[in-house]
C-alpha cells in the first residue's frame, strides 16, 4: 500500500529544525503571496479521515471543514491514494488532442449517475476541467455564445445576493460580495445582481423581458454567502422565468453537490420543471485532487463548436480516475442515506446548543452535511478558541458557523468536535 504519512525520522527532522509551527511559518512564509488570512500557529502536515495533524506542534484537530467541502471521503483516503499511485504508473496526462479512457468513463458516469439520482433530467454532455471557477467560466462562455447567437446585445447574466461563484474574472463578475469584485473592475459586462424576494424576482422578470439577458446563475444552496438553501418554490419560479424568456439557467453545485446536501445534487430535491440547463461540479468530485465538470443539456450542446473552449489539464486520466471512484462511492443510495442521518444528528445537537444559548444562536439551516449556524455575534473569537481546543471550523457570510465535515464522518467524531465547540462557546461567551 502506498503510504502518505511522514516517517518518524522526518518528524524528528521537523522538530530539530523548527521548534514550533509559528517558528516554521515565520522562517518559510516570506515567499508566499499573502492573499489569505491564516492563523499563524498552525501548519498542517498530514491528515487521516476526519482529523488533521500539525507535526510541528504535535497537535491533532477534528476537521469540520474538509478543505471547504472537498474531502468528502476523508483525508488521505487509502483507496484513493492507491488508485492515484496505480494510475500515475499507467498514465497521468496525454492532453485533449486525444481521447483517454478515464475521461470517457467519467463523462459517462456523470450523465448516468445524474439521471439515476434525480439530477438534470435532460443532461446531455459534460465538459471536464480543473476547478470550480473554471467550470463556471465554461458555463458563462457557453451562455454568452447562446445569447449572442440570438442578438448581439443579449449578454446579460443574472446572479443573486450572497452568491459566490469563484475568483477568475468571469466567475467573479457574478460573485456578489463587492469586496471581492470592486478592486478588479471593470469585470465581464452584463452581470447584474437580484434579491430572491418577490420584488427582486419581479425586477428580474422585467429585465428578462427586455431580451438582453442570456443566462442566470445560482447556487441551490448558497455556501460562502452564509449557507442559505434557496426555497424550492423560488427555484421553480426562477426556472419558469428563464423558460418563458429563453434564458439559460445555471446551477452552481460546486459546494452543495456531490452528496453534500444528502442527495447527489442539491437540485435533485427539485421537480424536473426546475432543473437547470447547465450545472457545475468541482470540489468533492476529486476528494482534493483538482477536477471539475460543466454539465449541459441539449439546448446548450447545439451551440458548442470544435475550438470554442479548451484546457490543457482538463479531463486528464489521473484526475478522472479519482473522480470515477468518488462518484462510485457517493452515488449510492445507502451512502446518501448516511449523510442525511449524520446531518440530522448534527442539527439535533446544534438545536440543543441553541436551547442552551438562545441569545447567541440565531438560526440553524442547511441540508445533509452543509449546515449553517448563524450567531448573533461575530464568530471569529469562537473559531480561534475552537482551534486552540482542537477543532477546525469555518464561517460563511458575516456571522454563520459553517459545518461541512467529511461525508463519511462518524457520529463519535461529530460528538468529539461538537463537544469542543460547546466548551469553546462557554469559554468565549460566558466570559463576556
Ligand atoms: C459555490 C462555489 N462556486 C465556485 C467556487 C469556486 O471554486 P474554485 O475555488 O475551485 O475555483 C466555490 C469555491 O468555494 C464555490 O463554493
Coordinates of C-alpha atoms and ligand atoms in Angstrom, one line a residue:
X1 CA 0.0 0.0 0.0
X2 CA 1.2 3.5 -0.9
X3 CA 1.9 5.3 2.3
X4 CA 1.4 9.1 2.7
X5 CA 2.3 9.6 6.4
X6 CA 5.6 11.1 7.4
X7 CA 8.2 8.8 8.8
X8 CA 9.3 9.3 12.4
X9 CA 12.7 10.3 11.0
X10 CA 11.0 13.1 9.0
X11 CA 9.0 14.2 12.0
X12 CA 12.2 14.3 14.1
X13 CA 13.8 16.5 11.4
X14 CA 10.8 18.9 11.6
X15 CA 11.3 19.1 15.3
X16 CA 15.0 19.7 15.1
X17 CA 14.8 22.4 12.5
X18 CA 11.8 24.3 13.9
X19 CA 10.6 24.1 17.4
X20 CA 7.1 25.4 16.8
X21 CA 4.6 25.8 13.9
X22 CA 4.9 29.5 14.3
X23 CA 8.6 29.3 14.0
X24 CA 8.3 27.3 10.8
X25 CA 5.8 29.8 9.3
X26 CA 7.9 32.7 10.2
X27 CA 11.0 31.2 8.5
X28 CA 9.3 29.8 5.5
X29 CA 6.4 32.0 4.5
X30 CA 8.1 35.1 3.2
X31 CA 7.9 34.0 -0.4
X32 CA 4.2 33.2 -0.5
X33 CA 1.8 35.9 -1.7
X34 CA -0.4 36.8 1.2
X35 CA -3.9 36.6 -0.3
X36 CA -5.2 34.5 2.6
X37 CA -5.8 35.5 6.3
X38 CA -4.4 32.4 8.0
X39 CA -3.7 31.6 11.7
X40 CA 0.0 31.8 12.4
X41 CA 0.0 28.9 14.9
X42 CA -0.9 26.0 12.6
X43 CA 0.9 24.1 9.8
X44 CA -1.0 21.1 8.6
X45 CA 1.4 18.3 7.8
X46 CA -0.9 15.4 7.3
X47 CA -4.5 14.1 7.6
X48 CA -6.4 10.9 8.1
X49 CA -10.1 10.6 7.7
X50 CA -11.6 13.5 9.7
X51 CA -8.5 14.5 11.5
X52 CA -5.7 16.9 10.6
X53 CA -2.3 16.9 12.3
X54 CA 0.4 19.6 12.9
X55 CA 3.6 17.6 13.4
X56 CA 5.5 20.7 14.4
X57 CA 3.3 21.3 17.5
X58 CA 2.3 17.7 17.8
X59 CA -1.4 18.7 17.8
X60 CA -4.3 16.8 16.3
X61 CA -7.5 18.5 15.1
X62 CA -11.0 17.4 14.4
X63 CA -11.7 18.7 11.0
X64 CA -15.2 20.1 10.4
X65 CA -14.1 21.9 7.2
X66 CA -13.0 19.0 4.9
X67 CA -10.9 21.5 3.0
X68 CA -14.0 23.7 2.3
X69 CA -16.4 20.9 1.4
X70 CA -13.8 19.0 -0.6
X71 CA -12.6 15.8 1.1
X72 CA -16.0 14.1 1.3
X73 CA -14.4 10.7 1.6
X74 CA -11.9 11.8 4.3
X75 CA -8.3 12.9 4.3
X76 CA -5.6 10.5 2.8
X77 CA -8.3 8.1 1.8
X78 CA -6.4 4.8 1.3
X79 CA -8.3 3.6 -1.7
X80 CA -7.8 7.0 -3.4
X81 CA -4.1 7.0 -2.5
X82 CA -3.8 3.5 -4.0
X83 CA -5.5 4.4 -7.3
X84 CA -3.6 7.6 -7.7
X85 CA -0.4 5.5 -7.4
X86 CA -1.7 2.9 -9.8
X87 CA -2.9 5.4 -12.4
X88 CA 0.3 7.5 -12.1
X89 CA 2.3 4.4 -13.1
X90 CA -0.1 4.0 -16.1
X91 CA -0.8 7.4 -17.5
X92 CA -1.0 10.9 -15.9
X93 CA -1.6 13.2 -18.8
X94 CA -1.9 13.0 -22.6
X95 CA -3.7 16.3 -23.5
X96 CA -7.0 16.8 -25.1
X97 CA -5.6 16.1 -28.5
X98 CA -6.6 12.5 -27.9
X99 CA -9.4 10.6 -26.2
X100 CA -8.4 8.9 -22.9
X101 CA -10.3 6.1 -21.3
X102 CA -10.8 7.6 -17.8
X103 CA -12.3 10.9 -19.2
X104 CA -14.7 9.0 -21.3
X105 CA -15.7 6.8 -18.3
X106 CA -16.1 9.9 -16.1
X107 CA -18.3 11.7 -18.6
X108 CA -20.5 8.7 -18.9
X109 CA -20.7 8.2 -15.2
X110 CA -21.7 11.8 -14.6
X111 CA -24.5 11.5 -17.0
X112 CA -25.6 8.1 -15.8
X113 CA -25.5 9.0 -12.0
X114 CA -27.2 12.3 -12.6
X115 CA -30.1 10.6 -14.3
X116 CA -30.3 7.8 -11.7
X117 CA -30.2 10.2 -8.7
X118 CA -32.8 12.7 -9.8
X119 CA -30.5 15.3 -11.2
X120 CA -30.8 17.3 -14.5
X121 CA -33.3 15.0 -16.3
X122 CA -32.1 16.1 -19.8
X123 CA -28.4 16.0 -19.2
X124 CA -26.6 15.5 -22.5
X125 CA -22.9 16.3 -22.4
X126 CA -20.1 17.0 -20.0
X127 CA -17.1 19.4 -20.3
X128 CA -14.2 18.4 -18.0
X129 CA -11.9 20.9 -16.4
X130 CA -9.9 21.5 -13.2
X131 CA -11.6 23.8 -10.7
X132 CA -14.9 25.4 -9.7
X133 CA -14.1 28.7 -11.2
X134 CA -13.1 27.1 -14.4
X135 CA -16.3 25.1 -14.6
X136 CA -18.3 28.3 -14.1
X137 CA -16.1 30.1 -16.7
X138 CA -17.1 27.4 -19.2
X139 CA -20.8 27.7 -18.3
X140 CA -20.6 31.5 -18.8
X141 CA -18.8 31.2 -22.1
X142 CA -21.5 28.7 -23.3
X143 CA -24.2 31.1 -22.2
X144 CA -22.5 34.1 -23.9
X145 CA -22.4 32.2 -27.2
X146 CA -26.0 31.2 -26.8
X147 CA -27.1 34.8 -26.2
X148 CA -25.1 36.4 -28.9
X149 CA -26.4 34.0 -31.4
X150 CA -29.9 35.4 -30.7
X151 CA -28.9 39.0 -30.6
X152 CA -25.6 40.9 -30.3
X153 CA -26.6 42.7 -27.1
X154 CA -28.1 39.7 -25.4
X155 CA -25.2 39.4 -22.9
X156 CA -26.9 39.9 -19.5
X157 CA -26.3 37.4 -16.8
X158 CA -28.4 37.4 -13.7
X159 CA -26.8 36.5 -10.3
X160 CA -28.1 36.8 -6.8
X161 CA -27.3 38.4 -3.4
X162 CA -24.9 36.3 -1.3
X163 CA -23.7 34.3 -4.3
X164 CA -20.2 33.0 -4.7
X165 CA -19.0 31.6 -8.0
X166 CA -15.3 32.0 -7.9
X167 CA -12.4 34.4 -8.3
X168 CA -11.5 34.3 -12.0
X169 CA -12.7 37.4 -13.9
X170 CA -15.9 35.7 -15.3
X171 CA -16.9 33.9 -12.2
X172 CA -16.0 36.9 -10.1
X173 CA -18.4 39.0 -12.2
X174 CA -21.3 37.0 -10.9
X175 CA -20.0 36.8 -7.3
X176 CA -22.0 39.1 -5.0
X177 CA -19.5 40.3 -2.4
X178 CA -18.4 43.8 -3.6
X179 CA -15.2 43.5 -1.5
X180 CA -14.0 40.7 -3.9
X181 CA -15.2 42.4 -7.1
X182 CA -14.6 46.1 -6.9
X183 CA -10.8 46.1 -6.9
X184 CA -10.9 44.3 -10.2
X185 CA -13.5 46.2 -12.2
X186 CA -14.5 46.6 -14.9
X187 CA -15.2 42.9 -15.0
X188 CA -17.2 40.9 -17.6
X189 CA -20.0 43.2 -18.7
X190 CA -23.6 42.2 -18.3
X191 CA -23.7 40.8 -14.8
X192 CA -26.5 42.1 -12.5
X193 CA -27.5 41.0 -9.0
X194 CA -31.0 40.4 -7.8
X195 CA -32.6 39.5 -4.5
X196 CA -34.8 36.5 -4.3
X197 CA -37.6 38.4 -2.6
X198 CA -40.9 38.9 -4.6
X199 CA -39.8 42.4 -5.6
X200 CA -36.4 41.0 -6.7
X201 CA -37.9 38.4 -8.9
X202 CA -40.3 40.9 -10.3
X203 CA -37.4 43.2 -11.3
X204 CA -35.6 40.1 -12.7
X205 CA -38.8 39.3 -14.8
X206 CA -38.8 42.8 -16.2
X207 CA -35.1 42.6 -17.1
X208 CA -35.6 39.2 -18.7
X209 CA -38.4 40.6 -20.8
X210 CA -36.1 43.2 -22.2
X211 CA -34.5 40.5 -24.2
X212 CA -31.0 41.5 -23.1
X213 CA -30.4 38.5 -20.7
X214 CA -28.8 35.3 -21.9
X215 CA -28.3 33.5 -18.6
X216 CA -28.9 33.2 -14.9
X217 CA -26.6 31.6 -12.3
X218 CA -27.5 30.4 -8.8
X219 CA -26.3 28.0 -6.1
X220 CA -29.3 25.9 -5.0
X221 CA -27.7 26.1 -1.5
X222 CA -25.6 29.2 -1.2
X223 CA -22.4 28.2 0.6
X224 CA -19.9 31.1 1.1
X225 CA -22.6 33.7 1.3
X226 CA -23.9 32.2 4.6
X227 CA -25.4 28.7 4.0
X228 CA -28.8 29.6 2.6
X229 CA -30.8 26.8 1.0
X230 CA -32.9 28.5 -1.7
X231 CA -36.5 27.6 -1.1
X232 CA -37.8 25.1 -3.7
X233 CA -40.7 27.4 -4.9
X234 CA -38.2 30.2 -5.6
X235 CA -36.2 27.9 -7.8
X236 CA -39.3 26.7 -9.6
X237 CA -40.3 30.3 -10.2
X238 CA -36.8 31.2 -11.4
X239 CA -36.9 28.3 -13.9
X240 CA -40.3 29.4 -15.2
X241 CA -39.0 32.9 -15.7
X242 CA -35.9 31.6 -17.5
X243 CA -38.0 29.3 -19.7
X244 CA -40.5 32.0 -20.6
X245 CA -37.7 34.3 -21.8
X246 CA -35.3 31.8 -23.3
X247 CA -32.7 32.4 -20.6
X248 CA -30.2 29.7 -19.8
X249 CA -30.3 28.6 -16.1
X250 CA -27.1 27.5 -14.4
X251 CA -27.0 25.8 -11.1
X252 CA -23.6 26.0 -9.3
X253 CA -23.3 22.7 -7.5
X254 CA -19.6 23.2 -6.7
X255 CA -20.1 23.4 -2.9
X256 CA -23.5 21.8 -2.4
X257 CA -23.2 19.0 -4.9
X258 CA -21.6 15.5 -4.7
X259 CA -23.8 14.2 -1.9
X260 CA -23.2 17.2 0.4
X261 CA -26.9 18.0 0.6
X262 CA -27.9 14.4 1.2
X263 CA -28.9 13.9 -2.4
X264 CA -26.3 13.5 -5.2
X265 CA -27.0 17.1 -6.4
X266 CA -28.8 19.8 -4.4
X267 CA -31.1 20.2 -7.4
X268 CA -32.1 16.5 -7.1
X269 CA -34.6 17.9 -4.5
X270 CA -36.4 19.8 -7.2
X271 CA -39.1 18.7 -9.6
X272 CA -37.8 18.3 -13.1
X273 CA -39.6 21.5 -14.1
X274 CA -37.0 23.4 -12.1
X275 CA -33.9 21.5 -13.5
X276 CA -31.1 23.6 -14.9
X277 CA -29.8 23.8 -18.5
X278 CA -26.2 23.7 -17.1
X279 CA -24.8 22.7 -13.7
X280 CA -21.2 22.9 -12.5
X281 CA -19.4 20.5 -10.2
X282 CA -15.9 20.6 -8.6
X283 CA -14.6 20.4 -5.0
X284 CA -15.6 16.9 -3.7
X285 CA -15.5 15.4 -7.2
X286 CA -11.8 14.7 -6.8
X287 CA -11.7 14.5 -2.9
X288 CA -8.9 17.1 -3.1
X289 CA -7.4 16.2 -6.4
X290 CA -8.3 19.0 -8.8
X291 CA -11.1 18.0 -11.2
X292 CA -14.3 19.7 -12.3
X293 CA -17.1 19.5 -14.8
X294 CA -19.7 21.6 -16.6
X295 CA -22.8 19.5 -17.4
X296 CA -25.1 20.7 -20.1
X297 CA -28.4 19.7 -21.7
X298 CA -29.2 19.5 -25.5
X299 CA -30.2 23.2 -25.6
X300 CA -26.6 24.2 -24.9
X301 CA -24.9 21.3 -26.7
X302 CA -26.1 22.6 -30.0
X303 CA -24.3 25.9 -29.7
X304 CA -20.8 24.4 -28.9
X305 CA -18.4 24.0 -31.8
X306 CA -14.9 22.5 -32.0
X307 CA -12.4 25.1 -30.9
X308 CA -14.8 27.1 -28.8
X309 CA -13.3 26.1 -25.4
X310 CA -10.4 24.1 -24.0
X311 CA -8.0 23.4 -21.2
X312 CA -4.7 21.6 -21.1
X313 CA -5.2 19.6 -17.9
X314 CA -9.0 19.2 -18.1
X315 CA -10.0 15.6 -18.2
X316 CA -6.6 14.2 -17.5
X317 CA -6.6 10.5 -16.7
X318 CA -5.2 10.8 -13.2
X319 CA -7.9 13.3 -12.1
X320 CA -10.7 11.4 -13.9
X321 CA -9.6 8.1 -12.3
X322 CA -10.1 9.6 -8.9
X323 CA -13.4 11.2 -9.8
X324 CA -14.7 7.9 -11.2
X325 CA -14.0 6.3 -7.8
X326 CA -15.5 9.2 -5.8
X327 CA -18.7 9.1 -7.9
X328 CA -19.0 5.4 -7.5
X329 CA -18.9 5.7 -3.7
X330 CA -21.0 8.8 -3.3
X331 CA -23.5 7.8 -6.0
X332 CA -25.1 5.1 -3.9
X333 CA -28.5 5.2 -2.0
X334 CA -27.0 3.9 1.3
X335 CA -24.1 6.4 1.2
X336 CA -26.5 9.3 0.7
X337 CA -28.7 8.0 3.4
X338 CA -25.9 8.0 6.0
X339 CA -25.1 11.6 5.0
X340 CA -28.7 12.5 5.9
X341 CA -28.6 10.6 9.2
X342 CA -25.4 12.3 10.3
X343 CA -26.8 15.7 9.1
X344 CA -29.9 15.1 11.2
X345 CA -27.8 14.2 14.2
X346 CA -25.6 17.3 13.8
X347 CA -28.7 19.5 13.6
X348 CA -30.2 17.9 16.6
X349 CA -27.1 18.6 18.7
X350 CA -26.9 22.2 17.4
X351 CA -30.6 22.6 18.4
X352 CA -29.7 21.6 21.9
X353 CA -26.9 24.1 21.9
X354 CA -29.4 26.7 20.7
X355 CA -31.7 25.9 23.7
X356 CA -28.7 26.4 26.0
X357 CA -27.5 29.6 24.3
X358 CA -30.7 31.2 22.9
X359 CA -29.2 34.7 22.9
X360 CA -26.2 33.5 20.9
X361 CA -27.6 31.1 18.3
X362 CA -30.0 32.8 16.0
X363 CA -30.8 30.1 13.3
X364 CA -29.7 26.7 12.1
X365 CA -30.2 26.0 8.5
X366 CA -29.0 23.7 5.7
X367 CA -29.4 20.2 4.3
X368 CA -27.5 17.0 4.7
X369 CA -24.0 17.9 5.8
X370 CA -23.9 21.5 4.8
X371 CA -25.2 23.2 7.8
X372 CA -25.0 26.8 8.9
X373 CA -25.4 28.0 12.5
X374 CA -26.0 31.8 12.5
X375 CA -24.8 33.6 15.6
X376 CA -25.9 36.9 16.9
X377 CA -22.2 37.9 17.4
X378 CA -19.1 37.9 15.3
X379 CA -17.8 34.3 15.2
X380 CA -14.0 35.0 14.9
X381 CA -13.1 34.6 18.6
X382 CA -15.0 31.4 18.7
X383 CA -13.3 30.0 15.7
X384 CA -9.9 30.8 17.2
X385 CA -10.9 29.3 20.5
X386 CA -12.1 26.1 18.8
X387 CA -8.8 25.8 17.0
X388 CA -6.9 26.3 20.3
X389 CA -9.1 23.5 21.7
X390 CA -8.6 21.1 18.8
X391 CA -11.4 21.8 16.3
X392 CA -11.1 23.3 12.8
X393 CA -14.3 25.1 11.8
X394 CA -15.0 27.8 9.2
X395 CA -17.6 30.6 8.8
X396 CA -19.8 31.7 6.0
X397 CA -21.3 35.2 5.3
X398 CA -20.9 37.6 8.2
X399 CA -21.7 35.6 11.3
X400 CA -22.5 32.0 10.4
X401 CA -20.5 28.9 11.5
X402 CA -20.4 26.5 8.6
X403 CA -20.4 22.8 9.2
X404 CA -19.1 20.9 6.1
X405 CA -17.3 17.9 7.6
X406 CA -16.3 14.8 5.5
X407 CA -19.4 12.9 4.4
X408 CA -18.0 9.8 6.0
X409 CA -17.6 11.4 9.4
X410 CA -18.6 9.0 12.3
X411 CA -21.0 10.1 15.0
X412 CA -18.4 9.8 17.7
X413 CA -16.1 12.2 15.7
X414 CA -19.0 14.6 15.2
X415 CA -19.6 14.4 19.0
X416 CA -15.9 15.0 19.7
X417 CA -16.0 18.1 17.5
X418 CA -19.3 19.3 18.9
X419 CA -18.0 18.9 22.5
X420 CA -15.1 21.1 21.7
X421 CA -17.5 23.6 20.1
X422 CA -19.7 23.6 23.2
X423 CA -16.7 24.0 25.5
X424 CA -15.3 26.8 23.4
X425 CA -18.7 28.7 23.3
X426 CA -18.6 28.5 27.1
X427 CA -15.1 29.9 27.3
X428 CA -15.7 32.7 24.8
X429 CA -19.2 33.9 25.5
X430 CA -19.7 33.1 29.2
X431 CA -16.7 35.3 29.8
X432 CA -18.2 38.3 28.1
Ligands
LIG1 C1 -20.4 27.6 -5.0 C2 -19.0 27.8 -5.4 N1 -18.7 28.1 -6.7 C3 -17.5 28.3 -7.2 C4 -16.4 28.2 -6.3 C5 -15.0 28.4 -6.9 O1 -14.3 27.1 -6.9 P1 -12.8 27.1 -7.0 O2 -12.2 27.7 -5.8 O3 -12.4 25.6 -7.2 O4 -12.3 27.9 -8.2 C6 -16.6 27.9 -5.0 C7 -15.5 27.8 -4.0 O5 -15.6 28.0 -2.9 C8 -17.9 27.7 -4.5 O6 -18.2 27.5 -3.2

